[in-house]
Amino acid sequence: MSRLDLSPRLTAPDAFLAALTERLRGLDEAETRAFSARLILLLANQVGDQAALEEALEIAAGGQEA
Amino acid sequence: MHSTYAYPRFGYRRSPDQDAPERARHPVVIVGAGPVGLSTAIDLALQGVRVVVLDEDDTVSIGSRAVCYAKRSLDIWDRLGVAAPMVAKGVGWQHGKVFHHDHLVYEFNLLPESGHKMPAFINLQQYYLEDYLVQRARGLPNIELRWKHKVLGVAPAEDGVTLQVETPDGVHALEAEWLVAADGARSAIRRQLGLEFKGQVFRDRFLIADVVMQGDFPAERWFWFDPPFHREQSALLHKQSDNVWRIDLQLGWDADPEEEQKPERVIPRLKAMLGEDKPFELEWVSIYTFQCRRLDRFVHGRVLFVGDAAHQVSPFGARGANSGLQDAENLAWKLRLVLDGLAPAGLLESYDAERVLAADENILNSTRSTDFITPKTPMARALRDAVLDLARDHAFARPLVNSGRLSMPSTYADSALNTPDAAGEDFAGAMVPGAPCTDAPVLKEGRPAWLLEQLGFDFTAMLFAETPAQAQAVAAWAARQAIPVRVLAVAPDAATAAACAAAGLPAVEDHGGLVARRYDARPGTLHLIRPDQHVAARRRRFDPAAFDDALARATGRAPAALEHAA
C-alpha cells in the first residue's frame, strides 16, 4: 500500500509553483543546488516516514509507483 | 621527533620447534600480535587452550594508530583481566561536538545513563594497549609469543595447516590444527591463500598527526567541517594519554603523500589550527587513504580470519579495532568448544555468519560517514552542506550530521544460535536473543560489583531468583550438561542473595533494580548467556527441555526437539 500521498494536496498549486520558480530566478548552478538541497531536507523532514521517502525517491528516479 | 614512549624490544628467541626432530603440531597458531591477535590468544589461553602467537616484528604498534576503544571492547578486556591498566592510562570520554565553520552544529553523548563499570570510550595510543596485552599474555602459561617469526607460506589441509616460518635462524615448518589469521589489513595469509578482498577505496587522503602539548581542549571528540583554519576540508581532534593529541586533517585526493608528511608542510597546518603561539611538538605523522572491504568468508577450512585481515573500514566511527575485538571474543569460545570436542566444527560457521553480518554493518556505517565527509558529486556536496547549514538553527537536521557513527557492538538478531522468545512471552528493551549483555551495578556478598564481572568464560544461566530452590533447580540442570554452564542467581534483596550463596550458588543482589530493568526481568525469568556475553535465549519460567534445546542450538548441535520432529 502506498504511504506517499499522491493525491492533489497543495492548497494553492499555482502560487506554490510561482513562488518556487521565483526563488530560483537568478541563482547560478551552485546556488540552485544549495537551495534545492535545503528544500529537499526541509520537506523530507515534514514527510518523516522512511518508506514514504523511499517511495518518493523511486518515483523521482523515474521508476513506477510502488 | 619527540617521543613520550619508549618502544620495547621483545627480542627473538629460538623455539624448541626449530630443533624438534619432527614437525611440531599445535592446537592453535595465531599470526599477528596486534590487539586482535593478542586478545584472541589471551581469551583462548584463559579457557585452557594452548596458543602459539607468531609475529614478524618484536615490538608494539609504531604510532598511536587505532586510539579509540569502545565500551564493549573494554568489557571484553575486563573479562580478559587487562582492562584496568588501559582505563587507568587512557583518557575516558563520552561527549562529541561537531562544528561547521566556527560554530557548533551537533553534540552527542555516547553513554547517557550511569551504572556501567566501563566508560563509553577511552582514547589510548595503540602502543600502550599492545604493551598491556603483551604483558598479560606473557603472564599466561598457555601462550607462547614468538617474535621475529614471519610466515612465508601456508598449506591448508583437511585437518590443519602447515606453515613455513622464517626467523633470524632460518626457515622451519610447523603445523596448526587451527590457524587464526590476525595479520592485519595487508594480511600475508590472505594473499598466500589468494583470497579476494573486495570493496571500495575512497578517493581522499588524510594527514594524522600526534602532537605533544598542554591542551586547553576538553576530553571530547571534536570534529570540524570546513573550519576557518583548514578551509574546504575536515579536521578531528582527540585527546590521548601523556598530553598527546591526535589531529586528523583531510587533505583531498590530489595531496602528495610524501610532501605532506614533511614537518615543513605539517607544522604550518597545525599552527593554523592550534594558534601561532601555541607550543607543541610533533611526535608522529602519517598519511592514509580509506578502504571499506572484506573477505567473502572469514572461515576458510582450518584458517580463521579476524580483525583487519578479514575486513577493513574507514576510521570514522572507530569501527576497526573495536570490531576486531568482537571477532576475537566471538571466535575464542567457539574454537575452544570445537577443540574440546564439545561442539561440531560447524559451530565455526556461526562465527562466519555473525561476524560477516557485523562487518557489513560496520562497513555500511563507516561508508555513510565517509560519504558525508567526502561527498562524491556536486549535489552530494550540496546536500551535505545543506545539512550543516540547517543544523545550526534547526534541530531536525542535527541527526543527519555524520562525522562518524561510533562503534557499537552488533546484535546477532538472526543468528542460528539464537532461540527465539516463546510465543506469548513479551520482553521489552534491548536484551533480545543475539544482543550483547549490558552491564549493571550489583552487590556481591554485600559489596559493590558489576553484573558483567559475574559472567566468566562459560555459558551462564542467569536466573532472577525469588528463592534458593529455583536457583538450585537451574543448577541441577546446568550440572547435567556436557557444555559447562555457570548459574548466576540475581536476587531482588540481600536475604535472597545470601540464601542462594549459602546454598552454594553464585549470587548477586540487584540492589538498584537496574539488572531487572535492563533485562526486563521478572521473578523467575531466566537468560541463557553465551560465553561472549551475548544473549542466547530467555524465558519467563525455567523449563529444562527448552533450555536443553537452547544450549544445543547455541553450540551448533541440532536441538533434541528438532531432531525428534525430523
XYZ file of C-alpha atoms in Angstrom:
632
model
C 0.000 0.000 0.000
C 1.220 3.430 -0.912
C 2.219 5.576 2.047
C 3.154 8.603 -0.017
C 0.048 10.667 -0.611
C -0.076 11.258 -4.343
C -3.484 12.895 -4.452
C -3.524 16.678 -5.000
C -2.757 18.247 -1.606
C -1.296 21.666 -2.389
C -3.646 24.375 -1.076
C -2.521 26.842 -3.793
C -0.807 24.938 -6.609
C -0.211 27.884 -8.954
C 1.007 30.095 -6.151
C 3.434 27.410 -4.890
C 4.989 26.783 -8.280
C 5.278 30.515 -8.895
C 6.947 31.061 -5.513
C 9.362 28.201 -6.107
C 10.237 29.483 -9.599
C 10.672 32.980 -8.219
C 13.104 31.699 -5.582
C 15.212 30.004 -8.250
C 15.285 33.001 -10.596
C 18.757 34.446 -10.954
C 20.501 31.690 -8.980
C 23.594 30.182 -10.557
C 24.152 26.438 -10.639
C 25.814 26.174 -7.241
C 23.229 28.391 -5.588
C 20.450 26.353 -7.162
C 21.970 23.162 -5.802
C 22.322 24.657 -2.328
C 18.753 25.938 -2.343
C 17.345 22.671 -3.667
C 19.297 20.646 -1.133
C 17.981 22.689 1.773
C 14.439 22.466 0.419
C 14.624 18.689 -0.050
C 15.789 18.239 3.539
C 13.097 20.511 4.975
C 10.340 18.762 3.058
C 11.738 15.302 3.733
C 11.614 16.002 7.437
C 7.972 17.031 7.078
C 7.213 13.649 5.455
C 9.298 11.847 8.057
C 8.421 8.253 7.254
C 11.282 6.339 5.615
C 9.020 4.108 3.496
C 7.207 7.140 2.089
C 10.502 8.871 1.392
C 11.882 5.826 -0.393
C 8.761 5.741 -2.497
C 9.261 9.391 -3.398
C 12.884 8.634 -4.334
C 11.700 5.830 -6.565
C 9.107 7.952 -8.368
C 11.556 10.860 -8.695
C 14.075 8.500 -10.259
C 11.522 7.668 -12.944
C 10.509 4.299 -11.531
C 6.977 3.054 -11.093
C 4.913 3.877 -8.065
C 5.134 1.020 -5.586
C 60.756 13.750 16.541
C 59.795 13.953 20.177
C 58.838 10.761 21.962
C 56.701 10.256 25.056
C 57.014 6.470 24.806
C 59.994 4.106 24.741
C 59.301 1.200 22.406
C 60.121 -2.155 23.984
C 62.114 -4.764 22.089
C 60.786 -8.210 22.950
C 63.600 -9.964 21.136
C 63.875 -13.127 19.102
C 64.228 -16.443 20.907
C 64.795 -19.776 19.295
C 61.784 -22.014 19.930
C 62.003 -25.759 20.638
C 60.097 -26.363 17.396
C 63.137 -25.265 15.428
C 65.208 -28.103 16.899
C 62.489 -30.748 17.042
C 63.209 -33.906 15.016
C 59.616 -33.922 13.793
C 57.463 -31.070 12.731
C 55.674 -29.624 15.758
C 51.877 -29.566 15.760
C 49.912 -27.020 17.831
C 46.189 -26.807 18.504
C 46.072 -23.091 17.645
C 48.581 -20.831 15.938
C 47.747 -17.130 15.754
C 49.587 -14.978 13.249
C 49.814 -11.330 14.255
C 50.413 -9.889 17.736
C 48.225 -6.812 17.315
C 45.272 -6.033 19.578
C 43.021 -8.622 17.923
C 45.568 -11.457 17.719
C 46.739 -10.945 21.293
C 43.189 -10.731 22.622
C 42.219 -13.920 20.803
C 45.284 -15.601 22.313
C 44.511 -14.415 25.839
C 40.867 -15.428 25.570
C 41.772 -18.931 24.355
C 44.541 -19.332 26.926
C 42.238 -18.392 29.784
C 39.864 -21.095 28.518
C 42.601 -23.689 28.733
C 43.704 -23.749 25.100
C 47.431 -23.700 24.321
C 48.273 -20.999 21.793
C 51.356 -20.067 19.790
C 51.473 -16.481 18.550
C 53.787 -15.587 15.660
C 54.717 -12.012 14.820
C 57.199 -10.826 12.235
C 58.294 -7.871 14.390
C 59.318 -7.728 18.045
C 57.739 -4.547 19.316
C 54.340 -2.893 19.640
C 52.423 -0.664 17.227
C 54.549 2.132 15.796
C 52.420 5.253 16.239
C 49.175 5.740 18.133
C 47.072 4.276 15.280
C 43.701 2.957 16.493
C 43.396 5.254 19.558
C 39.639 4.950 20.323
C 38.395 1.930 22.246
C 34.699 1.466 22.864
C 32.922 0.272 25.978
C 32.273 -3.175 24.508
C 35.996 -3.647 23.878
C 36.706 -2.614 27.463
C 34.054 -5.063 28.700
C 35.857 -7.798 26.758
C 39.284 -6.782 28.020
C 37.896 -6.680 31.549
C 36.872 -10.321 31.175
C 40.420 -10.983 29.956
C 41.812 -9.256 33.058
C 43.580 -6.471 31.195
C 41.159 -3.512 31.153
C 42.306 -1.907 34.400
C 45.662 -0.512 33.169
C 44.032 0.589 29.903
C 41.322 2.542 31.680
C 43.833 3.948 34.171
C 46.205 5.120 31.442
C 43.605 6.044 28.822
C 41.512 9.188 28.565
C 37.846 8.412 29.188
C 35.276 10.316 27.168
C 31.665 10.175 26.079
C 30.831 13.555 24.535
C 31.404 14.645 20.951
C 30.996 18.012 19.291
C 30.724 18.796 15.584
C 31.500 22.261 14.225
C 30.756 23.808 10.847
C 32.952 26.813 10.069
C 33.343 28.182 13.602
C 30.011 27.285 15.162
C 28.729 24.219 16.963
C 26.100 22.273 14.974
C 25.772 18.936 16.732
C 26.616 17.328 20.070
C 26.329 13.736 21.213
C 26.673 11.725 24.402
C 27.618 8.088 23.873
C 26.610 6.856 27.320
C 23.743 8.920 28.638
C 22.967 6.501 31.503
C 25.061 5.700 34.554
C 25.545 2.287 36.157
C 28.244 0.833 33.902
C 31.665 -0.305 35.044
C 33.406 0.812 31.862
C 33.337 4.271 30.260
C 31.748 4.838 26.840
C 35.161 5.227 25.228
C 38.792 5.608 26.098
C 41.483 7.088 23.935
C 44.799 5.330 24.288
C 47.750 5.103 21.982
C 47.841 1.649 20.405
C 51.405 1.021 21.633
C 50.254 1.234 25.267
C 47.323 -1.037 24.533
C 49.548 -3.657 22.913
C 52.110 -3.263 25.668
C 49.451 -4.180 28.281
C 48.191 -7.069 26.166
C 51.721 -8.441 25.737
C 52.330 -8.197 29.488
C 49.061 -10.012 30.144
C 49.871 -12.701 27.569
C 53.345 -13.223 29.000
C 51.805 -13.999 32.386
C 49.780 -16.883 30.953
C 51.466 -20.291 30.710
C 49.224 -21.342 27.795
C 50.601 -18.641 25.496
C 53.898 -18.729 23.700
C 54.794 -15.457 21.989
C 57.314 -15.896 19.191
C 58.739 -12.633 17.869
C 60.604 -12.246 14.575
C 58.689 -15.213 13.217
C 57.452 -14.363 9.760
C 55.031 -16.651 7.941
C 56.262 -17.220 4.413
C 53.652 -19.672 3.298
C 50.619 -21.658 4.422
C 49.447 -25.001 3.124
C 45.907 -25.793 4.261
C 44.831 -29.410 4.620
C 41.679 -31.165 5.765
C 42.774 -31.427 9.398
C 45.117 -28.492 9.776
C 47.521 -26.049 8.225
C 51.260 -26.297 7.632
C 53.168 -23.043 7.945
C 56.597 -22.101 6.666
C 58.083 -19.726 9.198
C 61.167 -17.580 8.743
C 63.260 -16.487 11.716
C 66.736 -14.986 12.063
C 67.878 -18.640 12.288
C 66.309 -19.668 9.005
C 63.108 -21.295 7.842
C 61.233 -24.063 9.638
C 57.821 -25.636 9.290
C 55.144 -26.177 11.874
C 51.577 -27.386 11.897
C 48.439 -25.925 13.386
C 45.144 -27.684 13.871
C 43.621 -24.230 13.519
C 45.267 -21.110 12.161
C 43.953 -17.712 13.223
C 44.963 -15.021 10.741
C 45.198 -11.777 12.686
C 47.845 -10.306 10.444
C 46.126 -7.058 9.646
C 44.801 -5.141 6.664
C 47.670 -6.275 4.443
C 47.313 -9.880 5.622
C 50.014 -12.063 4.097
C 47.957 -15.174 4.821
C 45.028 -13.771 2.892
C 47.350 -13.103 -0.031
C 49.016 -16.509 0.208
C 45.622 -18.172 0.005
C 44.740 -15.997 -2.980
C 41.566 -14.692 -1.353
C 39.862 -11.665 -2.778
C 39.419 -8.628 -0.507
C 36.512 -6.832 -2.113
C 35.224 -3.338 -1.543
C 35.693 0.324 -2.085
C 38.692 2.644 -1.921
C 37.827 6.264 -1.131
C 39.478 8.948 -3.198
C 40.686 11.097 -0.352
C 43.805 11.460 1.772
C 44.106 12.288 5.433
C 47.005 13.542 7.485
C 47.176 12.149 11.005
C 49.495 13.771 13.487
C 50.248 13.139 17.145
C 51.139 16.383 18.842
C 52.500 16.825 22.373
C 51.130 19.933 24.059
C 49.461 21.296 27.136
C 45.985 21.317 25.592
C 43.120 23.567 26.590
C 40.551 21.331 24.951
C 38.307 19.027 26.982
C 38.461 15.225 26.694
C 35.837 15.143 23.952
C 35.795 14.234 20.281
C 35.811 17.477 18.294
C 35.153 17.402 14.574
C 35.097 20.341 12.161
C 33.632 20.667 8.682
C 35.264 23.455 6.695
C 36.835 25.222 9.681
C 38.488 28.654 9.293
C 41.912 27.051 9.956
C 41.558 24.345 7.291
C 39.220 25.594 4.583
C 37.097 23.236 2.497
C 38.313 20.176 4.424
C 37.533 18.421 7.710
C 39.518 18.215 10.936
C 39.348 15.986 14.016
C 40.868 16.444 17.460
C 41.163 13.792 20.155
C 42.947 13.774 23.474
C 45.236 10.826 24.242
C 47.410 9.913 27.189
C 50.622 11.779 28.158
C 49.354 15.124 26.735
C 49.482 13.636 23.261
C 46.734 14.951 20.983
C 45.584 13.218 17.828
C 44.789 15.511 14.916
C 43.316 14.286 11.620
C 43.252 16.714 8.706
C 41.525 15.927 5.430
C 43.793 16.787 2.502
C 41.880 15.689 -0.575
C 42.827 13.148 -3.231
C 45.335 15.392 -5.016
C 47.587 15.794 -1.968
C 51.105 14.399 -2.363
C 51.606 11.858 0.435
C 55.404 12.255 0.508
C 55.355 16.064 0.595
C 52.539 16.315 3.102
C 54.391 14.261 5.722
C 57.282 16.692 5.858
C 57.387 18.784 9.037
C 57.678 21.980 6.999
C 54.272 21.146 5.494
C 52.674 19.707 8.654
C 53.685 22.336 11.185
C 52.079 25.348 9.432
C 48.815 23.370 9.156
C 48.908 22.596 12.881
C 49.819 26.186 13.793
C 46.791 27.390 11.823
C 44.636 25.069 13.922
C 46.235 25.428 17.328
C 47.379 29.066 17.134
C 50.706 30.581 16.060
C 51.933 30.932 19.647
C 50.847 27.536 20.969
C 53.932 25.488 21.828
C 53.741 21.872 20.647
C 55.984 19.108 19.456
C 55.260 16.734 16.642
C 55.518 13.085 17.706
C 54.190 11.054 14.771
C 52.813 11.792 11.324
C 51.168 9.537 8.783
C 49.126 9.945 5.601
C 46.409 7.485 4.823
C 43.595 6.648 2.454
C 40.476 4.696 3.349
C 39.058 1.489 2.180
C 35.941 -0.411 3.121
C 36.231 -4.034 2.115
C 36.012 -7.565 3.396
C 36.591 -11.201 2.599
C 33.602 -13.133 1.287
C 34.010 -15.581 4.146
C 36.026 -15.369 7.354
C 36.306 -19.145 7.749
C 38.363 -20.964 5.123
C 38.631 -24.557 6.258
C 41.103 -24.513 9.142
C 42.081 -20.872 8.561
C 40.066 -18.327 10.541
C 40.360 -14.632 9.696
C 39.858 -11.984 12.390
C 40.108 -8.186 12.555
C 41.544 -6.141 9.703
C 42.726 -9.307 7.947
C 39.035 -10.154 7.474
C 37.557 -6.695 6.993
C 38.653 -3.116 6.722
C 36.635 0.021 7.423
C 37.307 3.731 7.228
C 38.394 5.082 10.617
C 35.462 7.441 11.183
C 33.466 5.662 13.865
C 36.319 3.729 15.462
C 34.986 0.508 13.992
C 38.286 -1.145 13.066
C 39.977 -2.384 16.220
C 36.690 -2.431 18.125
C 35.007 -4.743 15.643
C 38.145 -6.881 15.533
C 37.855 -7.365 19.286
C 34.315 -8.604 18.816
C 35.619 -11.061 16.230
C 38.113 -12.321 18.805
C 35.534 -12.857 21.529
C 33.064 -14.418 19.096
C 35.666 -16.880 17.828
C 37.504 -17.838 21.013
C 34.771 -19.737 22.839
C 33.586 -21.498 19.711
C 37.077 -22.657 18.835
C 37.604 -23.877 22.366
C 34.400 -25.939 22.342
C 35.364 -27.437 18.980
C 38.888 -28.259 20.213
C 37.438 -29.827 23.361
C 35.151 -31.987 21.238
C 32.082 -30.411 22.850
C 30.782 -28.806 19.677
C 30.963 -29.744 15.999
C 33.305 -27.794 13.743
C 30.128 -26.472 12.149
C 29.805 -24.126 15.135
C 32.504 -22.039 13.495
C 30.096 -21.379 10.615
C 28.247 -19.164 13.081
C 31.451 -17.175 13.584
C 31.455 -16.569 9.860
C 27.754 -15.704 9.682
C 27.659 -13.461 12.735
C 30.861 -11.556 12.067
C 30.312 -11.161 8.318
C 26.998 -9.516 9.158
C 28.700 -7.351 11.763
C 31.387 -6.386 9.241
C 28.675 -5.362 6.789
C 27.046 -3.255 9.483
C 30.372 -1.582 10.260
C 31.197 -1.080 6.589
C 27.738 0.405 5.981
C 28.117 2.861 8.847
C 31.648 3.830 8.056
C 30.874 4.204 4.320
C 27.986 6.533 5.125
C 30.232 8.631 7.365
C 32.944 8.759 4.741
C 30.427 9.733 2.048
C 29.269 12.580 4.278
C 32.831 13.734 4.984
C 33.968 13.248 1.379
C 30.942 13.887 -0.897
C 31.347 12.303 -4.313
C 29.325 14.666 -6.555
C 28.450 18.379 -6.544
C 24.887 17.581 -5.458
C 26.068 15.234 -2.691
C 28.263 18.074 -1.508
C 25.293 20.471 -1.672
C 23.175 18.080 0.431
C 25.974 17.690 2.972
C 26.413 21.451 3.229
C 22.658 21.928 3.474
C 22.579 19.557 6.455
C 25.346 21.542 8.146
C 23.698 24.910 7.337
C 20.298 23.850 8.616
C 21.690 22.086 11.694
C 22.864 25.378 13.119
C 19.314 26.661 13.680
C 17.072 23.638 13.260
C 17.062 20.563 15.468
C 15.664 18.317 12.708
C 18.891 18.481 10.702
C 21.253 17.591 13.553
C 20.763 13.813 13.452
C 21.772 13.953 9.777
C 25.216 15.340 10.656
C 27.547 12.361 10.239
C 31.145 12.743 11.328
C 31.314 9.049 12.274
C 28.774 6.803 13.993
C 30.816 5.447 16.825
C 31.328 1.753 17.292
C 28.527 -0.171 18.935
C 28.570 -3.946 19.293
C 26.409 -5.826 16.810
C 23.260 -7.631 17.861
C 23.185 -11.049 16.149
C 19.423 -10.816 15.759
C 19.060 -13.502 13.094
C 21.786 -15.867 14.270
C 21.137 -19.586 14.015
C 22.478 -19.840 17.581
C 19.554 -17.843 18.989
C 16.456 -19.393 20.460
C 13.511 -17.123 19.687
C 11.324 -15.935 22.529
C 8.403 -18.210 23.367
C 5.062 -17.317 21.864
C 3.084 -15.157 24.236
C 6.105 -14.088 26.276
C 6.693 -10.411 25.791
C 10.026 -8.822 26.654
C 10.792 -5.122 26.388
C 14.196 -3.500 25.973
C 17.392 -4.219 24.122
C 18.373 -7.642 25.561
C 16.849 -9.649 22.721
C 18.376 -13.008 21.718
C 21.646 -12.166 19.982
C 22.206 -8.888 21.852
C 25.412 -8.189 23.783
C 24.725 -8.092 27.513
C 24.584 -4.704 29.097
C 26.240 -4.034 32.427
C 24.568 -3.002 35.693
C 25.706 -2.426 39.269
C 25.060 -5.255 41.730
C 26.093 -6.224 45.246
C 28.145 -9.375 45.732
C 28.346 -10.530 49.335
C 27.111 -7.055 50.198
C 29.909 -5.291 48.344
C 29.604 -3.248 45.119
C 30.326 -5.262 41.978
C 29.237 -5.355 38.345
C 26.990 -7.764 36.505
C 29.343 -8.438 33.582
C 32.115 -9.414 36.021
C 29.955 -12.370 37.079
C 29.675 -13.919 33.608
C 33.085 -15.548 33.156
C 34.190 -17.721 30.226
C 31.382 -20.291 30.066
C 27.702 -20.146 29.301
C 25.781 -18.523 32.126
C 22.236 -19.294 33.153
C 21.185 -16.033 34.766
C 18.123 -16.504 36.913
C 16.134 -13.742 38.568
C 15.652 -15.808 41.691
C 12.906 -15.422 44.237
C 14.029 -18.468 46.222
C 17.190 -20.584 46.504
C 15.109 -23.586 45.426
C 14.517 -22.009 41.998
C 18.240 -21.423 41.589
C 19.022 -24.968 42.730
C 16.713 -26.362 40.055
C 18.634 -24.410 37.415
C 21.945 -25.524 38.931
C 20.835 -29.169 38.785
C 20.021 -28.704 35.099
C 23.350 -26.980 34.450
C 25.257 -29.801 36.164
C 23.750 -32.322 33.732
C 25.103 -30.512 30.658
C 28.223 -31.645 28.815
C 28.839 -27.990 27.946
C 29.987 -26.079 31.038
C 27.222 -23.761 32.277
C 27.518 -21.487 35.293
C 24.495 -20.416 37.219
C 24.091 -16.851 38.426
C 21.262 -16.021 40.768
C 20.220 -12.381 40.593
C 18.281 -11.757 43.767
C 15.910 -8.875 44.468
C 17.120 -8.434 48.049
C 20.064 -9.167 50.327
C 18.329 -12.008 52.185
C 17.581 -13.962 48.992
C 21.113 -13.346 47.680
C 22.556 -14.600 50.974
C 20.283 -17.663 50.965
C 21.350 -18.530 47.395
C 25.015 -18.035 48.304
C 24.568 -20.210 51.396
C 23.202 -22.935 49.122
C 26.497 -22.775 47.214
C 25.190 -20.795 44.240
C 26.890 -17.711 42.823
C 24.504 -14.895 43.645
C 24.289 -11.138 43.437
C 21.779 -8.654 44.766
C 20.141 -6.368 42.217
C 20.023 -3.626 44.847
C 19.155 -0.815 42.435
C 16.766 -2.886 40.333
C 18.832 -1.988 37.253
C 19.539 -5.574 36.184
C 15.826 -6.346 36.217
C 15.062 -3.133 34.334
C 17.782 -3.504 31.696
C 16.927 -7.176 31.057
C 13.171 -6.648 31.504
C 13.221 -9.458 34.041
C 10.531 -10.566 36.457
C 10.942 -13.072 39.271
C 11.661 -16.439 37.626
C 12.985 -15.004 34.336
C 15.999 -16.917 33.035
C 18.540 -15.719 30.452
C 20.976 -18.135 28.833
C 24.081 -16.090 28.055
C 26.849 -17.175 25.688
C 30.499 -17.088 26.747
C 30.907 -13.940 24.628
C 28.176 -12.289 26.699
C 25.520 -12.328 24.000
C 22.017 -13.468 24.946
C 21.233 -16.932 23.524
C 17.742 -17.443 24.934
C 15.343 -16.169 27.583
C 12.181 -17.417 29.182
C 9.817 -16.114 31.844
C 9.895 -19.510 33.577
C 12.607 -22.152 33.773
C 11.817 -25.112 31.544
C 14.659 -27.674 31.399
C 13.662 -29.054 27.981
C 13.532 -25.578 26.461
C 16.981 -24.779 27.803
C 18.360 -28.154 26.658
C 17.316 -27.089 23.172
C 18.611 -23.561 23.575
C 22.030 -24.756 24.709
C 22.210 -27.301 21.878
C 21.267 -24.641 19.360
C 23.747 -22.122 20.782
C 26.568 -24.650 20.399
C 25.818 -25.708 16.850
C 24.208 -29.032 17.791
C 20.755 -29.710 16.424
C 18.310 -29.293 19.310
C 16.772 -32.546 20.523
C 13.227 -31.365 19.926
C 14.001 -30.593 16.295
C 15.710 -33.944 15.805
C 12.656 -35.726 17.185
C 10.407 -33.677 14.962
C 12.548 -34.566 11.947
